[in-house]
Amino acid sequence: MSITNEQLIDHISAMSVLEVAGLVKELEEKFGVSAAPVAVAGAAGGAAAEEQTEFNVMLLECGPKKINVIKEVRAITGLGLKEAKELVESAPKAVKEGLEKAEGQEIVKKLEAAGAKAELK
């Protein structure tokens, strides 16, 4: 039996953040790839680039206040302590993806207030 992309997306949409994080990790291990966002070059033929509407919050470094950063990552993502610690220790890494610009900027501010270096991509 074959499932459509739409059915797969619907199923993933119903999963918790922890379940999706686990799925991503399993896929990375199975296929030997990383799910880190990749910058895409402009369209062929020199077409004008569209304005970016979705942004990702990237944790660049945890800084000297690692525990504060882990707490903030937990609050932002809903991850458990172990998963948040792993995310912080694997920086640079995406903390949240597919956000509106204003929401992304707020998360960057929270991470920086906790002592981390973060950016909006």
PDB file of C-alpha atoms in Angstrom:
ATOM      1  CA  MET A   1       0.000   0.000   0.000  1.00  0.00           C
ATOM      2  CA  SER A   2       1.353   3.394  -0.968  1.00  0.00           C
ATOM      3  CA  ILE A   3       0.584   6.628   0.859  1.00  0.00           C
ATOM      4  CA  THR A   4       0.482  10.026  -0.755  1.00  0.00           C
ATOM      5  CA  ASN A   5       2.637  12.957   0.276  1.00  0.00           C
ATOM      6  CA  GLU A   6      -0.482  14.681   1.587  1.00  0.00           C
ATOM      7  CA  GLN A   7      -1.311  11.703   3.830  1.00  0.00           C
ATOM      8  CA  LEU A   8       2.258  11.640   5.121  1.00  0.00           C
ATOM      9  CA  ILE A   9       2.209  15.367   5.849  1.00  0.00           C
ATOM     10  CA  ASP A  10      -1.143  15.033   7.639  1.00  0.00           C
ATOM     11  CA  HIS A  11       0.277  12.245   9.782  1.00  0.00           C
ATOM     12  CA  ILE A  12       3.420  14.216  10.659  1.00  0.00           C
ATOM     13  CA  SER A  13       1.313  17.296  11.450  1.00  0.00           C
ATOM     14  CA  ALA A  14      -0.524  15.285  14.099  1.00  0.00           C
ATOM     15  CA  MET A  15       2.731  14.283  15.830  1.00  0.00           C
ATOM     16  CA  SER A  16       4.152  16.023  18.906  1.00  0.00           C
ATOM     17  CA  VAL A  17       7.341  18.070  18.668  1.00  0.00           C
ATOM     18  CA  LEU A  18       9.260  15.294  20.425  1.00  0.00           C
ATOM     19  CA  GLU A  19       7.940  12.670  18.016  1.00  0.00           C
ATOM     20  CA  VAL A  20       8.916  14.795  14.999  1.00  0.00           C
ATOM     21  CA  ALA A  21      12.381  15.445  16.477  1.00  0.00           C
ATOM     22  CA  GLY A  22      12.835  11.693  16.938  1.00  0.00           C
ATOM     23  CA  LEU A  23      11.670  11.015  13.389  1.00  0.00           C
ATOM     24  CA  VAL A  24      14.099  13.579  11.985  1.00  0.00           C
ATOM     25  CA  LYS A  25      16.946  12.025  13.971  1.00  0.00           C
ATOM     26  CA  GLU A  26      16.073   8.535  12.688  1.00  0.00           C
ATOM     27  CA  LEU A  27      15.917   9.776   9.096  1.00  0.00           C
ATOM     28  CA  GLU A  28      19.268  11.538   9.467  1.00  0.00           C
ATOM     29  CA  GLU A  29      20.847   8.336  10.777  1.00  0.00           C
ATOM     30  CA  LYS A  30      19.223   6.063   8.181  1.00  0.00           C
ATOM     31  CA  PHE A  31      20.215   8.187   5.191  1.00  0.00           C
ATOM     32  CA  GLY A  32      23.435   9.682   6.564  1.00  0.00           C
ATOM     33  CA  VAL A  33      22.274  13.272   6.066  1.00  0.00           C
ATOM     34  CA  SER A  34      21.591  16.332   8.170  1.00  0.00           C
ATOM     35  CA  ALA A  35      18.279  18.190   8.276  1.00  0.00           C
ATOM     36  CA  ALA A  36      20.042  21.525   8.786  1.00  0.00           C
ATOM     37  CA  PRO A  37      18.587  24.210   6.522  1.00  0.00           C
ATOM     38  CA  VAL A  38      20.448  24.740   3.278  1.00  0.00           C
ATOM     39  CA  ALA A  39      20.698  28.076   1.517  1.00  0.00           C
ATOM     40  CA  VAL A  40      19.271  27.856  -1.973  1.00  0.00           C
ATOM     41  CA  ALA A  41      20.803  29.812  -4.838  1.00  0.00           C
ATOM     42  CA  GLY A  42      18.617  32.103  -6.926  1.00  0.00           C
ATOM     43  CA  ALA A  43      16.501  30.669  -9.718  1.00  0.00           C
ATOM     44  CA  ALA A  44      18.135  29.899 -13.053  1.00  0.00           C
ATOM     45  CA  GLY A  45      17.996  32.627 -15.657  1.00  0.00           C
ATOM     46  CA  GLY A  46      18.531  35.448 -13.155  1.00  0.00           C
ATOM     47  CA  ALA A  47      14.899  35.666 -12.067  1.00  0.00           C
ATOM     48  CA  ALA A  48      14.301  38.027  -9.154  1.00  0.00           C
ATOM     49  CA  ALA A  49      14.311  36.312  -5.759  1.00  0.00           C
ATOM     50  CA  GLU A  50      11.024  36.236  -3.878  1.00  0.00           C
ATOM     51  CA  GLU A  51      10.835  37.955  -0.519  1.00  0.00           C
ATOM     52  CA  GLN A  52      11.443  35.507   2.307  1.00  0.00           C
ATOM     53  CA  THR A  53       8.312  34.767   4.347  1.00  0.00           C
ATOM     54  CA  GLU A  54       9.505  31.916   6.570  1.00  0.00           C
ATOM     55  CA  PHE A  55      12.485  32.169   8.877  1.00  0.00           C
ATOM     56  CA  ASN A  56      14.524  29.778  10.991  1.00  0.00           C
ATOM     57  CA  VAL A  57      16.059  30.576  14.371  1.00  0.00           C
ATOM     58  CA  MET A  58      19.610  29.245  14.481  1.00  0.00           C
ATOM     59  CA  LEU A  59      21.479  28.688  17.737  1.00  0.00           C
ATOM     60  CA  LEU A  60      25.087  29.506  16.880  1.00  0.00           C
ATOM     61  CA  GLU A  61      26.723  29.091  20.316  1.00  0.00           C
ATOM     62  CA  CYS A  62      25.402  28.440  23.792  1.00  0.00           C
ATOM     63  CA  GLY A  63      27.869  30.854  25.403  1.00  0.00           C
ATOM     64  CA  PRO A  64      29.026  30.697  29.014  1.00  0.00           C
ATOM     65  CA  LYS A  65      25.495  30.325  30.473  1.00  0.00           C
ATOM     66  CA  LYS A  66      24.722  26.888  29.048  1.00  0.00           C
ATOM     67  CA  ILE A  67      22.124  25.977  31.687  1.00  0.00           C
ATOM     68  CA  ASN A  68      20.148  29.185  31.052  1.00  0.00           C
ATOM     69  CA  VAL A  69      20.237  28.508  27.309  1.00  0.00           C
ATOM     70  CA  ILE A  70      19.025  24.916  27.817  1.00  0.00           C
ATOM     71  CA  LYS A  71      16.133  26.214  29.949  1.00  0.00           C
ATOM     72  CA  GLU A  72      15.205  28.757  27.273  1.00  0.00           C
ATOM     73  CA  VAL A  73      15.401  26.151  24.476  1.00  0.00           C
ATOM     74  CA  ARG A  74      13.082  23.907  26.518  1.00  0.00           C
ATOM     75  CA  ALA A  75      10.613  26.771  26.946  1.00  0.00           C
ATOM     76  CA  ILE A  76      10.720  27.655  23.250  1.00  0.00           C
ATOM     77  CA  THR A  77      10.531  24.145  21.793  1.00  0.00           C
ATOM     78  CA  GLY A  78       8.754  22.073  24.419  1.00  0.00           C
ATOM     79  CA  LEU A  79      11.600  19.540  24.305  1.00  0.00           C
ATOM     80  CA  GLY A  80      12.587  17.484  27.332  1.00  0.00           C
ATOM     81  CA  LEU A  81      15.745  18.219  29.275  1.00  0.00           C
ATOM     82  CA  LYS A  82      17.858  15.620  27.453  1.00  0.00           C
ATOM     83  CA  GLU A  83      16.707  16.684  23.985  1.00  0.00           C
ATOM     84  CA  ALA A  84      17.175  20.402  24.743  1.00  0.00           C
ATOM     85  CA  LYS A  85      20.678  19.726  26.113  1.00  0.00           C
ATOM     86  CA  GLU A  86      21.571  17.735  22.973  1.00  0.00           C
ATOM     87  CA  LEU A  87      20.270  20.534  20.745  1.00  0.00           C
ATOM     88  CA  VAL A  88      22.284  23.169  22.626  1.00  0.00           C
ATOM     89  CA  GLU A  89      25.438  21.047  22.589  1.00  0.00           C
ATOM     90  CA  SER A  90      25.123  20.404  18.845  1.00  0.00           C
ATOM     91  CA  ALA A  91      25.115  24.118  17.943  1.00  0.00           C
ATOM     92  CA  PRO A  92      25.059  25.521  15.334  1.00  0.00           C
ATOM     93  CA  LYS A  93      21.587  24.067  14.976  1.00  0.00           C
ATOM     94  CA  ALA A  94      18.064  25.218  14.123  1.00  0.00           C
ATOM     95  CA  VAL A  95      15.918  25.769  17.217  1.00  0.00           C
ATOM     96  CA  LYS A  96      12.654  26.594  15.410  1.00  0.00           C
ATOM     97  CA  GLU A  97      11.845  26.604  11.707  1.00  0.00           C
ATOM     98  CA  GLY A  98       9.183  28.091   9.438  1.00  0.00           C
ATOM     99  CA  LEU A  99       8.431  31.125  11.604  1.00  0.00           C
ATOM    100  CA  GLU A 100       7.191  34.582  10.759  1.00  0.00           C
ATOM    101  CA  LYS A 101       9.895  37.232  11.038  1.00  0.00           C
ATOM    102  CA  ALA A 102       8.517  38.901  14.187  1.00  0.00           C
ATOM    103  CA  GLU A 103       8.163  35.604  16.057  1.00  0.00           C
ATOM    104  CA  GLY A 104      11.669  34.575  15.009  1.00  0.00           C
ATOM    105  CA  GLN A 105      13.128  37.879  16.194  1.00  0.00           C
ATOM    106  CA  GLU A 106      11.466  37.429  19.600  1.00  0.00           C
ATOM    107  CA  ILE A 107      12.971  33.951  19.977  1.00  0.00           C
ATOM    108  CA  VAL A 108      16.423  35.253  19.001  1.00  0.00           C
ATOM    109  CA  LYS A 109      16.090  37.960  21.680  1.00  0.00           C
ATOM    110  CA  LYS A 110      15.116  35.360  24.303  1.00  0.00           C
ATOM    111  CA  LEU A 111      18.077  33.137  23.418  1.00  0.00           C
ATOM    112  CA  GLU A 112      20.477  36.073  23.491  1.00  0.00           C
ATOM    113  CA  ALA A 113      19.070  37.210  26.851  1.00  0.00           C
ATOM    114  CA  ALA A 114      19.838  33.709  28.164  1.00  0.00           C
ATOM    115  CA  GLY A 115      23.473  34.120  27.012  1.00  0.00           C
ATOM    116  CA  ALA A 116      23.455  32.366  23.635  1.00  0.00           C
ATOM    117  CA  LYS A 117      24.477  33.611  20.215  1.00  0.00           C
ATOM    118  CA  ALA A 118      21.578  33.177  17.802  1.00  0.00           C
ATOM    119  CA  GLU A 119      20.432  34.504  14.443  1.00  0.00           C
ATOM    120  CA  LEU A 120      17.399  34.592  12.199  1.00  0.00           C
ATOM    121  CA  LYS A 121      17.879  33.032   8.769  1.00  0.00           C
TER     122      LYS A 121
END
